[in-house]
């Protein structure tokens, strides 16, 4: 594959991401797990260690609890809280709200296996949740960890450095990166930036009116592996 033909997605290992994340991977040739970036928590835009599920009362956060760390700590160095309670609470929330979903029996064993694993660092557990969802959606994409590339710089400069080290010329970005996007940096490096144009699919849900932008696990519980893959790919 020629460099100009190689499309790369670079994104931190968010916990059980929403469908838009996986839509990007369907249109890319490589996924770079950005676990060397700074861990961000405690803001309205921070979804790294949490995502939303649907309950009878509407949206509700499901959260991975981590130990407090200094502001500049990298994602790869964040430790999980090891009291065992948040894992039990998460599984309880999922059971309570999806036990009557059509595909609960198909999907819940994968979730239980995820939570049954042994993890020390947040990124390990969060990346395991991504791997679980990749399997359930039947997405096969080469994965590279940013720590193996030792990227230099921040924001745009870091992205360009990663792209250069991969020998890639097309970067597929989510719209969240628009806040710090500097086109001049990419133009100078000869890198083409494509902005994701994701239109959220509507699918059967429990508990009334459809709510978009939940964790991808919501689609899987409601529609199952086979149909969810088709919905994500726009094949239905």
Short mmCIF file of C-alpha atoms in Angstrom, two decimals:
data_model
loop_
_atom_site.label_atom_id
_atom_site.label_comp_id
_atom_site.label_asym_id
_atom_site.label_seq_id
_atom_site.Cartn_x
_atom_site.Cartn_y
_atom_site.Cartn_z
CA UNK A 1 0.00 0.00 0.00
CA UNK A 2 1.32 3.42 -0.97
CA UNK A 3 1.70 6.00 1.87
CA UNK A 4 -0.94 8.26 0.34
CA UNK A 5 -3.38 5.35 0.38
CA UNK A 6 -2.90 4.45 4.05
CA UNK A 7 -5.56 5.93 6.34
CA UNK A 8 -4.88 6.11 10.06
CA UNK A 9 -7.09 6.72 13.10
CA UNK A 10 -5.33 7.93 16.26
CA UNK A 11 -7.41 7.90 19.42
CA UNK A 12 -7.03 7.30 23.13
CA UNK A 13 -8.35 4.02 24.60
CA UNK A 14 -11.79 5.19 25.73
CA UNK A 15 -13.97 2.81 27.73
CA UNK A 16 -16.68 1.03 25.68
CA UNK A 17 -16.88 3.82 23.05
CA UNK A 18 -19.90 4.93 21.08
CA UNK A 19 -20.65 3.82 17.53
CA UNK A 20 -18.90 6.75 15.87
CA UNK A 21 -15.52 5.46 17.07
CA UNK A 22 -16.05 2.11 15.37
CA UNK A 23 -17.39 3.80 12.24
CA UNK A 24 -13.99 5.51 11.91
CA UNK A 25 -12.17 2.19 12.23
CA UNK A 26 -14.28 0.77 9.42
CA UNK A 27 -12.84 3.47 7.16
CA UNK A 28 -9.21 3.16 8.24
CA UNK A 29 -6.24 0.88 7.65
CA UNK A 30 -4.56 1.27 11.06
CA UNK A 31 -5.70 2.24 14.55
CA UNK A 32 -3.12 3.87 16.80
CA UNK A 33 -3.98 3.54 20.49
CA UNK A 34 -2.91 6.87 21.96
CA UNK A 35 -2.12 5.70 25.47
CA UNK A 36 0.83 8.12 25.80
CA UNK A 37 -1.45 11.17 25.83
CA UNK A 38 -2.37 12.98 29.03
CA UNK A 39 -5.22 11.45 30.98
CA UNK A 40 -8.15 13.88 31.14
CA UNK A 41 -10.92 13.48 33.68
CA UNK A 42 -13.47 15.54 35.54
CA UNK A 43 -14.74 17.67 32.65
CA UNK A 44 -18.01 17.57 30.71
CA UNK A 45 -16.05 16.56 27.59
CA UNK A 46 -14.22 13.74 29.33
CA UNK A 47 -15.55 10.35 28.26
CA UNK A 48 -12.29 8.45 28.65
CA UNK A 49 -13.24 6.36 31.68
CA UNK A 50 -17.01 6.40 31.22
CA UNK A 51 -19.85 6.14 28.75
CA UNK A 52 -23.63 6.15 28.82
CA UNK A 53 -26.18 3.37 28.82
CA UNK A 54 -29.98 3.63 28.62
CA UNK A 55 -32.19 2.99 31.63
CA UNK A 56 -35.88 3.36 32.40
CA UNK A 57 -35.06 6.84 33.68
CA UNK A 58 -33.04 7.81 30.61
CA UNK A 59 -29.28 8.09 30.12
CA UNK A 60 -26.94 7.00 32.91
CA UNK A 61 -23.16 6.99 33.18
CA UNK A 62 -21.27 3.75 33.63
CA UNK A 63 -17.81 4.55 35.00
CA UNK A 64 -14.42 2.91 35.39
CA UNK A 65 -12.95 4.10 38.69
CA UNK A 66 -9.27 5.03 38.76
CA UNK A 67 -6.79 6.18 41.38
CA UNK A 68 -6.06 9.89 41.64
CA UNK A 69 -2.95 11.01 39.80
CA UNK A 70 -1.11 14.28 39.03
CA UNK A 71 -2.55 16.38 36.21
CA UNK A 72 0.18 15.54 33.66
CA UNK A 73 -0.06 11.76 34.12
CA UNK A 74 -0.19 9.78 30.89
CA UNK A 75 -3.08 7.43 30.20
CA UNK A 76 -0.73 4.44 30.26
CA UNK A 77 0.28 5.25 33.86
CA UNK A 78 -3.22 5.62 35.36
CA UNK A 79 -4.01 2.88 37.86
CA UNK A 80 -7.40 1.26 38.34
CA UNK A 81 -9.09 1.57 41.71
CA UNK A 82 -8.74 -1.93 43.09
CA UNK A 83 -11.52 -2.06 45.68
CA UNK A 84 -13.71 -4.32 43.50
CA UNK A 85 -16.84 -2.24 44.03
CA UNK A 86 -17.05 -0.36 40.74
CA UNK A 87 -16.78 -3.59 38.77
CA UNK A 88 -19.66 -5.09 40.74
CA UNK A 89 -21.70 -1.89 40.38
CA UNK A 90 -21.13 -1.76 36.61
CA UNK A 91 -22.19 -5.35 36.09
CA UNK A 92 -25.23 -4.72 38.27
CA UNK A 93 -26.22 -1.69 36.19
CA UNK A 94 -25.87 -3.61 32.95
CA UNK A 95 -27.82 -6.58 34.27
CA UNK A 96 -30.58 -4.44 35.73
CA UNK A 97 -31.11 -2.40 32.57
CA UNK A 98 -30.48 -4.96 29.83
CA UNK A 99 -31.64 -8.27 31.31
CA UNK A 100 -34.86 -8.02 29.28
CA UNK A 101 -33.10 -6.85 26.11
CA UNK A 102 -33.49 -9.27 23.16
CA UNK A 103 -29.81 -10.25 23.03
CA UNK A 104 -28.83 -10.11 26.68
CA UNK A 105 -27.96 -13.81 26.79
CA UNK A 106 -25.76 -13.49 23.71
CA UNK A 107 -23.83 -10.39 24.78
CA UNK A 108 -23.61 -10.51 28.58
CA UNK A 109 -21.10 -13.41 28.70
CA UNK A 110 -18.62 -11.24 26.76
CA UNK A 111 -19.13 -8.39 29.23
CA UNK A 112 -18.72 -10.71 32.21
CA UNK A 113 -15.51 -12.09 30.70
CA UNK A 114 -14.24 -8.52 30.27
CA UNK A 115 -14.86 -7.68 33.91
CA UNK A 116 -13.51 -11.04 35.01
CA UNK A 117 -10.03 -10.30 33.66
CA UNK A 118 -7.09 -9.12 35.76
CA UNK A 119 -5.97 -5.56 35.13
CA UNK A 120 -3.71 -3.11 36.94
CA UNK A 121 -3.82 -0.10 34.64
CA UNK A 122 -6.84 1.75 33.33
CA UNK A 123 -5.70 1.50 29.70
CA UNK A 124 -5.50 -2.29 29.95
CA UNK A 125 -9.14 -2.60 30.96
CA UNK A 126 -10.38 0.11 28.62
CA UNK A 127 -8.50 -1.31 25.65
CA UNK A 128 -9.86 -4.76 26.52
CA UNK A 129 -13.37 -3.26 26.25
CA UNK A 130 -12.49 -1.96 22.78
CA UNK A 131 -11.11 -5.36 21.75
CA UNK A 132 -14.33 -6.98 22.97
CA UNK A 133 -16.42 -4.62 20.86
CA UNK A 134 -14.18 -5.09 17.83
CA UNK A 135 -14.80 -8.83 18.10
CA UNK A 136 -18.55 -8.39 18.49
CA UNK A 137 -18.71 -6.05 15.48
CA UNK A 138 -16.39 -8.32 13.45
CA UNK A 139 -13.91 -5.48 12.81
CA UNK A 140 -10.37 -6.59 12.01
CA UNK A 141 -7.86 -3.73 11.86
CA UNK A 142 -4.10 -3.57 12.55
CA UNK A 143 -3.45 -1.91 15.92
CA UNK A 144 -0.36 0.03 16.97
CA UNK A 145 0.37 1.48 20.41
CA UNK A 146 1.71 5.02 20.50
CA UNK A 147 4.21 4.02 23.20
CA UNK A 148 5.92 1.81 20.60
CA UNK A 149 6.34 4.85 18.35
CA UNK A 150 7.61 7.25 21.05
CA UNK A 151 5.80 10.24 19.52
CA UNK A 152 7.19 13.75 19.94
CA UNK A 153 5.33 17.00 20.42
CA UNK A 154 1.73 17.71 21.36
CA UNK A 155 -1.59 17.92 19.55
CA UNK A 156 -1.02 18.49 15.81
CA UNK A 157 2.75 18.00 15.98
CA UNK A 158 2.31 14.69 17.78
CA UNK A 159 -0.22 13.45 15.21
CA UNK A 160 2.14 14.38 12.37
CA UNK A 161 5.05 12.63 14.08
CA UNK A 162 3.01 9.43 14.47
CA UNK A 163 1.87 9.61 10.85
CA UNK A 164 5.44 10.05 9.63
CA UNK A 165 6.64 7.09 11.68
CA UNK A 166 3.89 4.95 10.17
CA UNK A 167 4.65 6.18 6.68
CA UNK A 168 1.04 7.27 6.27
CA UNK A 169 -0.37 10.31 4.52
CA UNK A 170 -4.10 10.27 5.32
CA UNK A 171 -5.40 10.99 8.82
CA UNK A 172 -9.05 10.29 9.63
CA UNK A 173 -10.06 12.55 12.50
CA UNK A 174 -13.11 12.80 14.69
CA UNK A 175 -14.78 16.19 14.96
CA UNK A 176 -13.68 16.56 18.59
CA UNK A 177 -10.16 17.41 17.41
CA UNK A 178 -11.36 20.53 15.58
CA UNK A 179 -10.72 22.69 18.65
CA UNK A 180 -6.95 22.40 18.28
CA UNK A 181 -6.65 21.67 14.56
CA UNK A 182 -3.95 23.67 12.72
CA UNK A 183 -4.13 22.97 8.98
CA UNK A 184 -0.71 24.52 8.33
CA UNK A 185 1.06 21.78 10.31
CA UNK A 186 -0.48 19.04 8.18
CA UNK A 187 -0.02 20.88 4.89
CA UNK A 188 3.69 21.34 5.63
CA UNK A 189 4.02 17.60 6.34
CA UNK A 190 2.05 16.62 3.24
CA UNK A 191 -0.64 14.88 5.29
CA UNK A 192 -4.26 14.89 4.19
CA UNK A 193 -6.83 15.28 6.98
CA UNK A 194 -10.27 13.74 6.49
CA UNK A 195 -13.02 14.71 8.92
CA UNK A 196 -15.42 11.99 9.93
CA UNK A 197 -19.00 12.50 8.77
CA UNK A 198 -20.88 10.14 11.06
CA UNK A 199 -24.64 9.90 10.94
CA UNK A 200 -25.87 7.99 13.96
CA UNK A 201 -28.13 5.06 13.02
CA UNK A 202 -31.51 4.61 14.67
CA UNK A 203 -32.21 1.11 15.96
CA UNK A 204 -34.71 -0.60 18.28
CA UNK A 205 -34.12 0.33 21.93
CA UNK A 206 -35.79 -0.38 25.23
CA UNK A 207 -37.51 2.25 27.36
CA UNK A 208 -39.23 4.55 24.90
CA UNK A 209 -37.87 7.23 22.59
CA UNK A 210 -34.54 6.55 20.87
CA UNK A 211 -31.42 8.03 22.48
CA UNK A 212 -28.26 8.30 20.32
CA UNK A 213 -24.58 8.49 21.33
CA UNK A 214 -24.68 5.80 23.98
CA UNK A 215 -22.01 3.17 24.50
CA UNK A 216 -21.94 0.70 21.60
CA UNK A 217 -22.94 -2.02 24.04
CA UNK A 218 -26.50 -0.64 23.89
CA UNK A 219 -26.81 -1.53 20.20
CA UNK A 220 -25.43 -5.02 20.81
CA UNK A 221 -27.79 -5.83 23.67
CA UNK A 222 -30.76 -4.67 21.61
CA UNK A 223 -29.86 -6.04 18.19
CA UNK A 224 -27.28 -8.80 18.63
CA UNK A 225 -23.93 -9.38 16.94
CA UNK A 226 -25.04 -10.06 13.36
CA UNK A 227 -27.61 -7.28 13.03
CA UNK A 228 -25.47 -4.77 14.95
CA UNK A 229 -22.63 -5.25 12.50
CA UNK A 230 -24.99 -4.56 9.61
CA UNK A 231 -26.45 -1.48 11.31
CA UNK A 232 -22.99 -0.07 12.03
CA UNK A 233 -21.98 -0.61 8.40
CA UNK A 234 -25.24 0.84 7.05
CA UNK A 235 -26.15 -2.48 5.41
CA UNK A 236 -29.74 -2.79 6.52
#
